PDB file of C-alpha atoms and ligand atoms in Angstrom:
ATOM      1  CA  UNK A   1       6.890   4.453  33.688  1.00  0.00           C
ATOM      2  CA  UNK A   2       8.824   2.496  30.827  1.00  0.00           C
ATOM      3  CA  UNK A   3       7.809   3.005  27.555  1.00  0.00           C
ATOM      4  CA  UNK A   4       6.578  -0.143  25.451  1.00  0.00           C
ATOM      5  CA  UNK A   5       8.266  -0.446  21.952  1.00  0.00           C
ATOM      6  CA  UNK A   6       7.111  -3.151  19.808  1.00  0.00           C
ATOM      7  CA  UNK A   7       9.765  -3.536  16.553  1.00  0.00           C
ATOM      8  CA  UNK A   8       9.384  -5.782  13.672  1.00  0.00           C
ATOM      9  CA  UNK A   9      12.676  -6.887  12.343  1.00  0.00           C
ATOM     10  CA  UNK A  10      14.853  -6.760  15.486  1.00  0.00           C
ATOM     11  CA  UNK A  11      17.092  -9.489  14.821  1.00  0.00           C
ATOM     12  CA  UNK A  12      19.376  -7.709  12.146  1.00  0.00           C
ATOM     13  CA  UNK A  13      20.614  -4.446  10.812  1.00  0.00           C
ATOM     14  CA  UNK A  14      18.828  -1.394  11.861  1.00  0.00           C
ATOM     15  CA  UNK A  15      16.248  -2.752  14.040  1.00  0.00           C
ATOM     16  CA  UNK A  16      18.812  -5.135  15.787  1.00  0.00           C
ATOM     17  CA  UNK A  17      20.493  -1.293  16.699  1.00  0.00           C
ATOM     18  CA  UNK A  18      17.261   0.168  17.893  1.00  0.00           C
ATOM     19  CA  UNK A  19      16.701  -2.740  20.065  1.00  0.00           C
ATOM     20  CA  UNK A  20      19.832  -2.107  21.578  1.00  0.00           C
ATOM     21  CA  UNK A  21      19.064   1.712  21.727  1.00  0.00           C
ATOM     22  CA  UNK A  22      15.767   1.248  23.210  1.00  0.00           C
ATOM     23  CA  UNK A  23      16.457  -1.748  25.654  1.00  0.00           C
ATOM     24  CA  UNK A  24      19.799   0.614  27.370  1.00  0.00           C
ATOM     25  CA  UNK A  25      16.998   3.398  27.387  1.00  0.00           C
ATOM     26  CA  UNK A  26      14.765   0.903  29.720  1.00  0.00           C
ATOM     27  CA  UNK A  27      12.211   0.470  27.293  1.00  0.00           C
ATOM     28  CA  UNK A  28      10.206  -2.752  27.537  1.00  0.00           C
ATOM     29  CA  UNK A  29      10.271  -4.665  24.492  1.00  0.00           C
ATOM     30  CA  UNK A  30       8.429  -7.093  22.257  1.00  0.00           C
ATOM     31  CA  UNK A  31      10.929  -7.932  19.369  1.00  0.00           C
ATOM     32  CA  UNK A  32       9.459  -9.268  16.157  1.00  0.00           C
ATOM     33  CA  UNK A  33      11.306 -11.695  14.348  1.00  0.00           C
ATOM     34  CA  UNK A  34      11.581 -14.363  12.029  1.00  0.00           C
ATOM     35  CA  UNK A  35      14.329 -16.811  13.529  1.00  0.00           C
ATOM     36  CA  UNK A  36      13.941 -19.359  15.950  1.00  0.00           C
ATOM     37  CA  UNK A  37      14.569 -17.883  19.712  1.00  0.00           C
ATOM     38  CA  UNK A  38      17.858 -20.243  20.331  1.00  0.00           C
ATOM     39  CA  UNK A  39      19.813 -18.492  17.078  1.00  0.00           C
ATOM     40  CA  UNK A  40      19.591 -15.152  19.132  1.00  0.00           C
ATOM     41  CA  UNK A  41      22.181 -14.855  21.292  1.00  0.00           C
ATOM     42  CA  UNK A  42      21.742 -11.556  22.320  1.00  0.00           C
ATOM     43  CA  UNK A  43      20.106 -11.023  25.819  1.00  0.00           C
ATOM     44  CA  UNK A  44      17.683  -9.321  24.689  1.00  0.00           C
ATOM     45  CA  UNK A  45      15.910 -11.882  23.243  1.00  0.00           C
ATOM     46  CA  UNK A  46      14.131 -14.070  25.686  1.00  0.00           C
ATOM     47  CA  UNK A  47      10.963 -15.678  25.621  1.00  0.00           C
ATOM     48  CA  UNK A  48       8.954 -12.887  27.396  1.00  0.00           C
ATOM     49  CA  UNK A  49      10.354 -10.232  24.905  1.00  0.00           C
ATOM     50  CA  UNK A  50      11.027 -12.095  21.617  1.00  0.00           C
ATOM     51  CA  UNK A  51       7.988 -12.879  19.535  1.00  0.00           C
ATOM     52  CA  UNK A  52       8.794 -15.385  16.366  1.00  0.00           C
ATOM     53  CA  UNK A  53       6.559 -14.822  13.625  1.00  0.00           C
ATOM     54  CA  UNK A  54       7.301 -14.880   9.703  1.00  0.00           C
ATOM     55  CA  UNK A  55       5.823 -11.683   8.274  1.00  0.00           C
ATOM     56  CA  UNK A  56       5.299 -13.010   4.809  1.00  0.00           C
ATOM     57  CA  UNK A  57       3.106 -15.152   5.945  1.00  0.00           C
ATOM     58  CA  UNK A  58      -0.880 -14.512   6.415  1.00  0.00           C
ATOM     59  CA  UNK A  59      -1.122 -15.758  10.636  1.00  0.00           C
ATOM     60  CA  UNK A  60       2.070 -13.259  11.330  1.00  0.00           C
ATOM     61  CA  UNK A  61      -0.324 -10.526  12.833  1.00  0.00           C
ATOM     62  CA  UNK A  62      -2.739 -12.936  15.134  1.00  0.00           C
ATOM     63  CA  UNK A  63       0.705 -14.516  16.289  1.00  0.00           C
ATOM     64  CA  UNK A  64       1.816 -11.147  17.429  1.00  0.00           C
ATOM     65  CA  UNK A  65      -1.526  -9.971  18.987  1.00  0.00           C
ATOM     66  CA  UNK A  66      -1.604 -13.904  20.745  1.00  0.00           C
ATOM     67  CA  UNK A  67       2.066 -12.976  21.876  1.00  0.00           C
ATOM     68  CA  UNK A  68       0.765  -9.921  23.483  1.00  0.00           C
ATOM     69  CA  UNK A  69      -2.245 -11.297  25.364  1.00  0.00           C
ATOM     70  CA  UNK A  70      -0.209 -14.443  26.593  1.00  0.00           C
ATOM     71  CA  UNK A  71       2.391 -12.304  27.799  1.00  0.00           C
ATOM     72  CA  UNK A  72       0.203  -9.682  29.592  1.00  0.00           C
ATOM     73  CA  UNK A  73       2.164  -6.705  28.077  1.00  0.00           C
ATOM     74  CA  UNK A  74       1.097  -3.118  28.332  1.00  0.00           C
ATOM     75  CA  UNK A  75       0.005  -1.055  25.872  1.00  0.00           C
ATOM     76  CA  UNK A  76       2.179   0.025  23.200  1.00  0.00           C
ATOM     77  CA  UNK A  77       3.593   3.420  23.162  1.00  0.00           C
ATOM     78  CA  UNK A  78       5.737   3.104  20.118  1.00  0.00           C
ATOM     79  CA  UNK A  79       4.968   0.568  17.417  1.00  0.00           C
ATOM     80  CA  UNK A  80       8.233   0.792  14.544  1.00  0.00           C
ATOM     81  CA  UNK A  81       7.184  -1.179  11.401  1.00  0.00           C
ATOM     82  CA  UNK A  82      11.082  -1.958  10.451  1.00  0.00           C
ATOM     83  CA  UNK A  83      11.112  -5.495   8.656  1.00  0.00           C
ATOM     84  CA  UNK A  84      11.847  -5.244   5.004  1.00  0.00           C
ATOM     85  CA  UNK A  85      13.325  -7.460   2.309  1.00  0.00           C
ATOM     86  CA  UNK A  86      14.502  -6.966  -1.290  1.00  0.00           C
ATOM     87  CA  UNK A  87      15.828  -8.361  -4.087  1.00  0.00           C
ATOM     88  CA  UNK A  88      17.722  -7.085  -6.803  1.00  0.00           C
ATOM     89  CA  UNK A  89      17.772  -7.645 -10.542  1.00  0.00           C
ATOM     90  CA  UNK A  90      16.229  -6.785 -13.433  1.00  0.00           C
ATOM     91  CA  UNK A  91      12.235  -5.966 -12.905  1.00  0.00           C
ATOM     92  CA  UNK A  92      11.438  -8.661 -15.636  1.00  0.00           C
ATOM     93  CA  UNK A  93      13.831 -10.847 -14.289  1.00  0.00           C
ATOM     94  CA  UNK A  94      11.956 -11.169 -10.932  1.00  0.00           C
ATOM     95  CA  UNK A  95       9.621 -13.935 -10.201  1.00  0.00           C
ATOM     96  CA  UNK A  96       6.333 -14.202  -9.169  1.00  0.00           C
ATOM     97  CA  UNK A  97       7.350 -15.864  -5.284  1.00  0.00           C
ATOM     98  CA  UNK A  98      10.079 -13.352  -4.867  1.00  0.00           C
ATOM     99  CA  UNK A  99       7.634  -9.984  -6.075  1.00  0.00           C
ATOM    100  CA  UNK A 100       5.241 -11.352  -3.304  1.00  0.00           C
ATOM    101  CA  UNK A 101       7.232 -12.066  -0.433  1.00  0.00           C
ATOM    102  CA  UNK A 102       8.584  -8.371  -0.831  1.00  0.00           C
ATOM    103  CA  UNK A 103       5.229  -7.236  -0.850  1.00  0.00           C
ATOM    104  CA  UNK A 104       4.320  -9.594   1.700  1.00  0.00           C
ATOM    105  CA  UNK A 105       6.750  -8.087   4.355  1.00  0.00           C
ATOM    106  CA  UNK A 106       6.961  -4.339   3.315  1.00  0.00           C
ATOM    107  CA  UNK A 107       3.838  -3.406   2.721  1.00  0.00           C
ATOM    108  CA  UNK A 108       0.916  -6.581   3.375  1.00  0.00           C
ATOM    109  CA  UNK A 109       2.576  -6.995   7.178  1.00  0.00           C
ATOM    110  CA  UNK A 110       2.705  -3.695   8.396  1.00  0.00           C
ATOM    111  CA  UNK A 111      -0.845  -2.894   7.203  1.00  0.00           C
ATOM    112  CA  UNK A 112      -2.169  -6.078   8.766  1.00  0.00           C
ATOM    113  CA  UNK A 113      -0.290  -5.814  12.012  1.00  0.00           C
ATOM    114  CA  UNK A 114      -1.023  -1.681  12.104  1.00  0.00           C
ATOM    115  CA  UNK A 115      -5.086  -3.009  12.122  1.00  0.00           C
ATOM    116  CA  UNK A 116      -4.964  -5.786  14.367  1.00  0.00           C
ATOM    117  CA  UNK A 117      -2.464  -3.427  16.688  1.00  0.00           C
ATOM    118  CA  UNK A 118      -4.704  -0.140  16.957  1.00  0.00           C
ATOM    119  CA  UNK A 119      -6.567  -2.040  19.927  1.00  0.00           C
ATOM    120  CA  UNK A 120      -3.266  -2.390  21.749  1.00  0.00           C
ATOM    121  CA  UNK A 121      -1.857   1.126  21.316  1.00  0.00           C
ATOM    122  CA  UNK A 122      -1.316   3.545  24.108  1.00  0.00           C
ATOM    123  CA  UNK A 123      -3.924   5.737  22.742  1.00  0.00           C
ATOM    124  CA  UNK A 124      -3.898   9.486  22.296  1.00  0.00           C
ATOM    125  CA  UNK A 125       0.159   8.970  22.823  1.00  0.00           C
ATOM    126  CA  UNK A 126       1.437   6.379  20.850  1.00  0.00           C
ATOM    127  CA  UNK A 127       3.311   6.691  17.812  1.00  0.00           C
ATOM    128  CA  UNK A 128       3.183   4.589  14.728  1.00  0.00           C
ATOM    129  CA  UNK A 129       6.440   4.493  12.595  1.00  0.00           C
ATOM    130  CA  UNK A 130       6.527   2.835   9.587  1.00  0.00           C
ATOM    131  CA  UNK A 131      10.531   2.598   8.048  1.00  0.00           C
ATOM    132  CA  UNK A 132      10.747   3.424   4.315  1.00  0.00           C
ATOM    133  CA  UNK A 133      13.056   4.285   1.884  1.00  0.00           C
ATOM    134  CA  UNK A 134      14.458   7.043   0.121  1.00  0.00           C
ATOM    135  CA  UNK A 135      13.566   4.926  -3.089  1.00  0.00           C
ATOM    136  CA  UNK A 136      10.056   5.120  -2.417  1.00  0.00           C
ATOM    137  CA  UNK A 137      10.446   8.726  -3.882  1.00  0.00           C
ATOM    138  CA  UNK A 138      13.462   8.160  -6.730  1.00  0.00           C
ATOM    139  CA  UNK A 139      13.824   5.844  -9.748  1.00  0.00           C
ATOM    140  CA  UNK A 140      15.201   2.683  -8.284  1.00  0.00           C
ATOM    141  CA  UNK A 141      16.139   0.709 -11.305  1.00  0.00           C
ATOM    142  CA  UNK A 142      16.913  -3.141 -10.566  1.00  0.00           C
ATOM    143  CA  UNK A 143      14.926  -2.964  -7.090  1.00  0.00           C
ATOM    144  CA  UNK A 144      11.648  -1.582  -8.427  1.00  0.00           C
ATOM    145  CA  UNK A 145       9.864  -3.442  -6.495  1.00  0.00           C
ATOM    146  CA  UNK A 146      11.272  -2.945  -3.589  1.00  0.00           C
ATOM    147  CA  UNK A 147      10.756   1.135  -4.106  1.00  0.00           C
ATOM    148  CA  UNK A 148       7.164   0.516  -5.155  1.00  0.00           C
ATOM    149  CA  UNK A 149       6.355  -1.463  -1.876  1.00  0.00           C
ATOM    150  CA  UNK A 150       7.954   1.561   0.222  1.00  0.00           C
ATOM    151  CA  UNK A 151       6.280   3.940  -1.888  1.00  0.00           C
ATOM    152  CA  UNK A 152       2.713   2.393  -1.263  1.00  0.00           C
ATOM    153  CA  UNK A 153       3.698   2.108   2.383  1.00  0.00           C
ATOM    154  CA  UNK A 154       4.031   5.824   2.638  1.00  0.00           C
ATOM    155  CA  UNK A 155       0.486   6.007   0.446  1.00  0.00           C
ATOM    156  CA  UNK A 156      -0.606   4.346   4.008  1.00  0.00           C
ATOM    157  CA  UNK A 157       0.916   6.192   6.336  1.00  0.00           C
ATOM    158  CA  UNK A 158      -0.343   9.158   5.203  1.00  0.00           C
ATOM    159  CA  UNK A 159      -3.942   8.109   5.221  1.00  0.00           C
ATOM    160  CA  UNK A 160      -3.580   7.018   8.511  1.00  0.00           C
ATOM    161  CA  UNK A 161      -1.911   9.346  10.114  1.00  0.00           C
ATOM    162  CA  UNK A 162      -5.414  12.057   8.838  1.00  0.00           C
ATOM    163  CA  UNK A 163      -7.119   8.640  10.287  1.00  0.00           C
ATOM    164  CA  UNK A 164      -5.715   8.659  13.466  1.00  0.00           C
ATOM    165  CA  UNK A 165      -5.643  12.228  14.331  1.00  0.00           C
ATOM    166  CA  UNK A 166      -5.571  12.438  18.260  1.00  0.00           C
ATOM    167  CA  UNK A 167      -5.596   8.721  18.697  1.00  0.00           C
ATOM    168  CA  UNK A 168      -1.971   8.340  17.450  1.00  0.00           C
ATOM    169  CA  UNK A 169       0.433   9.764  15.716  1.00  0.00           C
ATOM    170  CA  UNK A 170       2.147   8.445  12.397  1.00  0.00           C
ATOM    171  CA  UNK A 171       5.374   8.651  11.246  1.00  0.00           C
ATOM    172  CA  UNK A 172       7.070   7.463   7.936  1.00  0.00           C
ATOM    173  CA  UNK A 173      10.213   7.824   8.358  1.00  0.00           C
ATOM    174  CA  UNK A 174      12.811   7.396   5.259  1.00  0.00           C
ATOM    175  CA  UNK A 175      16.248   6.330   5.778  1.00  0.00           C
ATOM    176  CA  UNK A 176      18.857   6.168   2.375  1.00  0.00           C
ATOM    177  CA  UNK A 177      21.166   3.797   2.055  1.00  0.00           C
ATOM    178  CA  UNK A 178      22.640   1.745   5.285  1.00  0.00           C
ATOM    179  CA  UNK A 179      25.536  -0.432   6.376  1.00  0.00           C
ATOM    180  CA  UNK A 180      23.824  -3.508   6.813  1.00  0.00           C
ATOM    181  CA  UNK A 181      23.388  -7.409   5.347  1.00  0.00           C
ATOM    182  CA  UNK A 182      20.371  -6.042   3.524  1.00  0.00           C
ATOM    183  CA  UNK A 183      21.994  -5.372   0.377  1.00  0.00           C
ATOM    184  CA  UNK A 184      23.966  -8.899   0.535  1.00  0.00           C
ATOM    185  CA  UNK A 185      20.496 -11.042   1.333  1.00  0.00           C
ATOM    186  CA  UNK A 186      18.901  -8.524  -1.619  1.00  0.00           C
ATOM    187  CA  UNK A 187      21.440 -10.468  -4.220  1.00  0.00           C
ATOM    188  CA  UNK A 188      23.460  -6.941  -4.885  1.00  0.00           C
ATOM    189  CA  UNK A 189      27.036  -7.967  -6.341  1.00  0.00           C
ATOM    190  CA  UNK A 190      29.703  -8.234  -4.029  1.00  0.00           C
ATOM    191  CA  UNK A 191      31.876  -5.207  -6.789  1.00  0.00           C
ATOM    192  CA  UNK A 192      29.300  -3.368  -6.134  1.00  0.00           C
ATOM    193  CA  UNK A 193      28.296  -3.486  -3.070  1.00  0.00           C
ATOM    194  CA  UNK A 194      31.777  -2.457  -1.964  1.00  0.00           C
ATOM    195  CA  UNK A 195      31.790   0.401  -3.465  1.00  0.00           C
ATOM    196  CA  UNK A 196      29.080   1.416  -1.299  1.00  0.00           C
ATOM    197  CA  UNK A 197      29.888   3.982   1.484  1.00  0.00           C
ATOM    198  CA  UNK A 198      26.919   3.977   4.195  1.00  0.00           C
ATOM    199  CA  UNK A 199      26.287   5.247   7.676  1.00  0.00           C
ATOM    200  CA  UNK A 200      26.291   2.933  10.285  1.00  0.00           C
ATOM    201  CA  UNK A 201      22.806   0.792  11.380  1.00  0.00           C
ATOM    202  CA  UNK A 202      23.565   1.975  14.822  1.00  0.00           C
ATOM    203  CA  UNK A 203      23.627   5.905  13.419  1.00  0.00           C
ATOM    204  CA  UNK A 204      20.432   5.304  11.147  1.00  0.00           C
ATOM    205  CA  UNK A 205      18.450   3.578  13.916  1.00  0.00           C
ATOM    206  CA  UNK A 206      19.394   6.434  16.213  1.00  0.00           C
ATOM    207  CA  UNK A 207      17.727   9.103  13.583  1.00  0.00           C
ATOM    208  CA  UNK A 208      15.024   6.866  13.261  1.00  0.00           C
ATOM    209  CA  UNK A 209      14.404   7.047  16.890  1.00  0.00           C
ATOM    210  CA  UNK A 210      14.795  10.647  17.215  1.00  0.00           C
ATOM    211  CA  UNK A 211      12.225  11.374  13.929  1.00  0.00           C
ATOM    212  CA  UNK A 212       9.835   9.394  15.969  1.00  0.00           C
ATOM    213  CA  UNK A 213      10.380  11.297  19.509  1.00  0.00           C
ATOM    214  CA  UNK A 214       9.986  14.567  17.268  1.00  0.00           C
ATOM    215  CA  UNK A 215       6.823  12.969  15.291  1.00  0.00           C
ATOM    216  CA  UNK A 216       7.158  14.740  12.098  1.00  0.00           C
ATOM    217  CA  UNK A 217       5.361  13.176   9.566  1.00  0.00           C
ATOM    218  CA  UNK A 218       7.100  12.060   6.781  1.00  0.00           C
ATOM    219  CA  UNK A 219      11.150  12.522   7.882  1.00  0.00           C
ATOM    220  CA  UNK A 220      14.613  11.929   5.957  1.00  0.00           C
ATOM    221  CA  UNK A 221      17.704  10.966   7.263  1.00  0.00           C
ATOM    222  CA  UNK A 222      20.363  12.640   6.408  1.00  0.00           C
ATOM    223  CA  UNK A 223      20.519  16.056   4.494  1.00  0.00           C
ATOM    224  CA  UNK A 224      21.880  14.272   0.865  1.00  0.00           C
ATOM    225  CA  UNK A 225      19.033  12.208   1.089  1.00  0.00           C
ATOM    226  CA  UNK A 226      16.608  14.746   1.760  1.00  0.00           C
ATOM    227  CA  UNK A 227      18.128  15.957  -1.510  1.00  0.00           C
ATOM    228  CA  UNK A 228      17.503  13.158  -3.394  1.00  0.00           C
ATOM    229  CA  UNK A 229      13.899  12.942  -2.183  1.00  0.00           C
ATOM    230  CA  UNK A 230      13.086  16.296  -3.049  1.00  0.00           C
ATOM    231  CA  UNK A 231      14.501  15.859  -6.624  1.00  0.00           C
ATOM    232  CA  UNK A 232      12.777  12.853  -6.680  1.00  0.00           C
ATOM    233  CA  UNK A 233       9.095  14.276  -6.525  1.00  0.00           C
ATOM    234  CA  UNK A 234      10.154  17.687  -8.009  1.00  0.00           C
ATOM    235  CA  UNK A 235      12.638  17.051 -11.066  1.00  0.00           C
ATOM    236  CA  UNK A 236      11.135  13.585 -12.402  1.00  0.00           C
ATOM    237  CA  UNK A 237      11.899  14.575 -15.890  1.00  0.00           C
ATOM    238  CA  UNK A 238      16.035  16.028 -15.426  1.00  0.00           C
ATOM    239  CA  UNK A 239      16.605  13.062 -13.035  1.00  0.00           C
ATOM    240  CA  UNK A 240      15.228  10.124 -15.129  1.00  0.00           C
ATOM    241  CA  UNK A 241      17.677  11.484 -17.802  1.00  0.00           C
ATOM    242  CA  UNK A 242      20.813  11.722 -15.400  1.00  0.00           C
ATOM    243  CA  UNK A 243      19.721   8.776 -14.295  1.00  0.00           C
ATOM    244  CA  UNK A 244      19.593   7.299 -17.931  1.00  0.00           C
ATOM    245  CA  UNK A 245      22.686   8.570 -18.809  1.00  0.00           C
ATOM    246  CA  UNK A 246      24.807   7.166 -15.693  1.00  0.00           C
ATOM    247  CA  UNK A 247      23.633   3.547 -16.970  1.00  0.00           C
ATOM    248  CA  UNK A 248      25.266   3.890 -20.196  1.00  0.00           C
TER     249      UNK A 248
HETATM  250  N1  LIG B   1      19.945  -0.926   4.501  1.00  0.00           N
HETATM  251  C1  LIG B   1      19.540   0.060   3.743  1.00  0.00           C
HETATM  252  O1  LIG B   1      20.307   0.558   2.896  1.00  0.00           O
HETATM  253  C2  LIG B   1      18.154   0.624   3.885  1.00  0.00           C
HETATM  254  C3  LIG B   1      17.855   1.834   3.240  1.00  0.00           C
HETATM  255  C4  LIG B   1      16.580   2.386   3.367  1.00  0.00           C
HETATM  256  C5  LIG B   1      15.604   1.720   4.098  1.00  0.00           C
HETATM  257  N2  LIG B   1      15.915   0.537   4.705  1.00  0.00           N
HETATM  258  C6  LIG B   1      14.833  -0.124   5.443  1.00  0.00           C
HETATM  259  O2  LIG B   1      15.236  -0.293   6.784  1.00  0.00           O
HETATM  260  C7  LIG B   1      14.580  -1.445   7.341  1.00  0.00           C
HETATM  261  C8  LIG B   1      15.628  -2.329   7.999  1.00  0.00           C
HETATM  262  O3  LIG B   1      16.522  -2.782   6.986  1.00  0.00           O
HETATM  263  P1  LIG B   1      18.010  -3.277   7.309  1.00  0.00           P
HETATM  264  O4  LIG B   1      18.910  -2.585   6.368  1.00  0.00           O
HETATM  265  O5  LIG B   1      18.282  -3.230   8.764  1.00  0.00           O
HETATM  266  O6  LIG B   1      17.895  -4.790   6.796  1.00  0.00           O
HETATM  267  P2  LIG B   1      18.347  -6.159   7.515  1.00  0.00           P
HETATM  268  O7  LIG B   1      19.640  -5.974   8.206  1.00  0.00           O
HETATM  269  O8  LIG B   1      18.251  -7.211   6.471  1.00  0.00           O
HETATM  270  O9  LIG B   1      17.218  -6.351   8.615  1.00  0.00           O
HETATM  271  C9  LIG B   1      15.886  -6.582   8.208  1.00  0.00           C
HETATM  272  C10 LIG B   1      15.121  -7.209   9.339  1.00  0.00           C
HETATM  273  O10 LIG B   1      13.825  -7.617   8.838  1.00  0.00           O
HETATM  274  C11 LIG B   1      13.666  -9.004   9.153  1.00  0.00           C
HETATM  275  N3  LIG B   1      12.824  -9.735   8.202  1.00  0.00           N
HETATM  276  C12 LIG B   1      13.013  -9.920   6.893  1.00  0.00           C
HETATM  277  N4  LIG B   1      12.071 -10.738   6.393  1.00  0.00           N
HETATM  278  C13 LIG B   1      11.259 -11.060   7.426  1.00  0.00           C
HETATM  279  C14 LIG B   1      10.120 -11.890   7.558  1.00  0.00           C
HETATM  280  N5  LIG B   1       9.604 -12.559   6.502  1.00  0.00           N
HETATM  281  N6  LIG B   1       9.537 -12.009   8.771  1.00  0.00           N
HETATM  282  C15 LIG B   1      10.055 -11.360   9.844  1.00  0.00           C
HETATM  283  N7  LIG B   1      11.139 -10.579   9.794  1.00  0.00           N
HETATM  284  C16 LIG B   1      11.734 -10.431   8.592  1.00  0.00           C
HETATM  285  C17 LIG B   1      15.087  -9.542   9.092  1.00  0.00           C
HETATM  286  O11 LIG B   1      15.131 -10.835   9.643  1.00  0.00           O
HETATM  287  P3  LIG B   1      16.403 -11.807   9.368  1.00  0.00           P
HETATM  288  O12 LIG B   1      17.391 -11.337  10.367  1.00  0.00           O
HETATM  289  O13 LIG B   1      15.876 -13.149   9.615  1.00  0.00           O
HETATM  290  O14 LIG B   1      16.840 -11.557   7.944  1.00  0.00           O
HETATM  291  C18 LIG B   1      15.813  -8.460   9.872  1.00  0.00           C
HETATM  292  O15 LIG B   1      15.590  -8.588  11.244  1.00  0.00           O
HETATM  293  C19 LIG B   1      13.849  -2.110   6.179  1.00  0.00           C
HETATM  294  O16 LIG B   1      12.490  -1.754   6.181  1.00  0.00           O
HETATM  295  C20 LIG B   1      14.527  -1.534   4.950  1.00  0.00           C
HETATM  296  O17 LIG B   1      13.669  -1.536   3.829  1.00  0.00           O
HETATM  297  C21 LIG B   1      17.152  -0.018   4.631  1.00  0.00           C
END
């Protein structure tokens, strides 16, 4: 039988690519998203599989879970937490509506959508993934917050995932850096965002996909990032001083 895949943040980027992935697989779908149905032009939005809801704001979970019950969907065999927003500048220079809605949709809307989901999960086989970020393990000056929303959404995961034992499994899943309009919506500079040289969202998403087939628990993509994590949590001290030094 087809799997159900429910993905937050299918209308862009990396989810847009697992959609894709997962809809040529035969998956069925529920596709979470924050534009209005008749900007999607892609066929695999319709009104039985795309589910509009803003996930910075406090009704985005009960929309969902009404979305699922008015549509009669099945059970959910893979739930993939990918929304996630940014912004960048100067920690000091970020204000108060901006440090919430990042919160809001990183870290507040995959909590509150895991909790009112658990009664709609495939239970003991469905996996949880929740998309992070390299930066929730590194120094990620001018996008702290960003990296400190990822980082607490790992500080979930792994509680739930002990939580959950035989019920579900839980996978936090950490992709680095990533061809998409993220960086451009976050406010980086055009200079430098050009200098940037990324994998593609269609390569990342299908990673993502295979960490979550595999189920490990806390995954990296790509080897140089698995680097940089592991310095990250193991060398604090010699790479806050690289990192010090490279900004002079
Ligand atoms: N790109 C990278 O370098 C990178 C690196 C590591 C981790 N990640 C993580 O990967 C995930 C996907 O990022 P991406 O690069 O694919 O970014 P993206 O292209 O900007 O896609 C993000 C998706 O989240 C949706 N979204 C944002 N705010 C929302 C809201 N309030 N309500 C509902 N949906 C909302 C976006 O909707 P709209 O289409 O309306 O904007 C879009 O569908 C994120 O969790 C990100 O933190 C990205």
């Amino acid at each position: 039988m087809a799997r159900h895949v429910l993905l937050t943040g299918a209308t862009d980027g990396i989810g847009l690519a697992m959609a894709r992935r997962l809809e040529a697989e035969g998956a069925v779908l529920t596709l979470v998203g924050r534009r209005p149905l008749e900007a999607l032009d892609e066929v695999l939005f319709t009104p039985t599989t795309y589910c509009r809801a803003d996930l910075s704001l406090p009704d985005a979970a009960s929309r969902v879970v009404t979305f699922l019950e008015d549509q009669g969907r099945p059970p959910i065999d893979l739930l993939v937490h990918n929304a996630g927003v940014g912004w960048y500048g100067a920690a000091e220079a970020e204000d108060a509506a901006r440090i919430r809605t990042t919160l809001d949709v990183n870290l507040w809307a995959p909590v509150a959508l895991t909790h009112a989901l658990l009664p709609h999960l495939a239970e003991p086989t469905a996996t949880i993934v929740f998309v992070s970020s390299v930066l929730a393990d590194l120094p990620a000056p001018e996008i702290a917050c960003y990296a400190a929303s990822k980082a607490a959404l790992d500080g979930f995961a792994r509680s739930l995932r002990v939580e959950l034992a035989g019920r579900a499994r839980v996978v936090a899943v950490h992709p680095g850096g990533t061809a998409t309009a993220m960086h451009e919506k976050a406010g980086v500079p055009a200079a430098q965002r050009e200098r940037f040289r990324f994998p593609s969202a269609d390569r990342v998403a299908a990673r993502i996909l295979r960490h979550a087939e595999r189920g490990r628990r806390a995954p990296t993509v790509g080897a140089g990032n698995a680097v940089a994590r592991f310095l990250g949590r193991h060398a604090t001290g010699p790479l806050d001083w690289a990192m010090r030094r490279g900004r002079k």
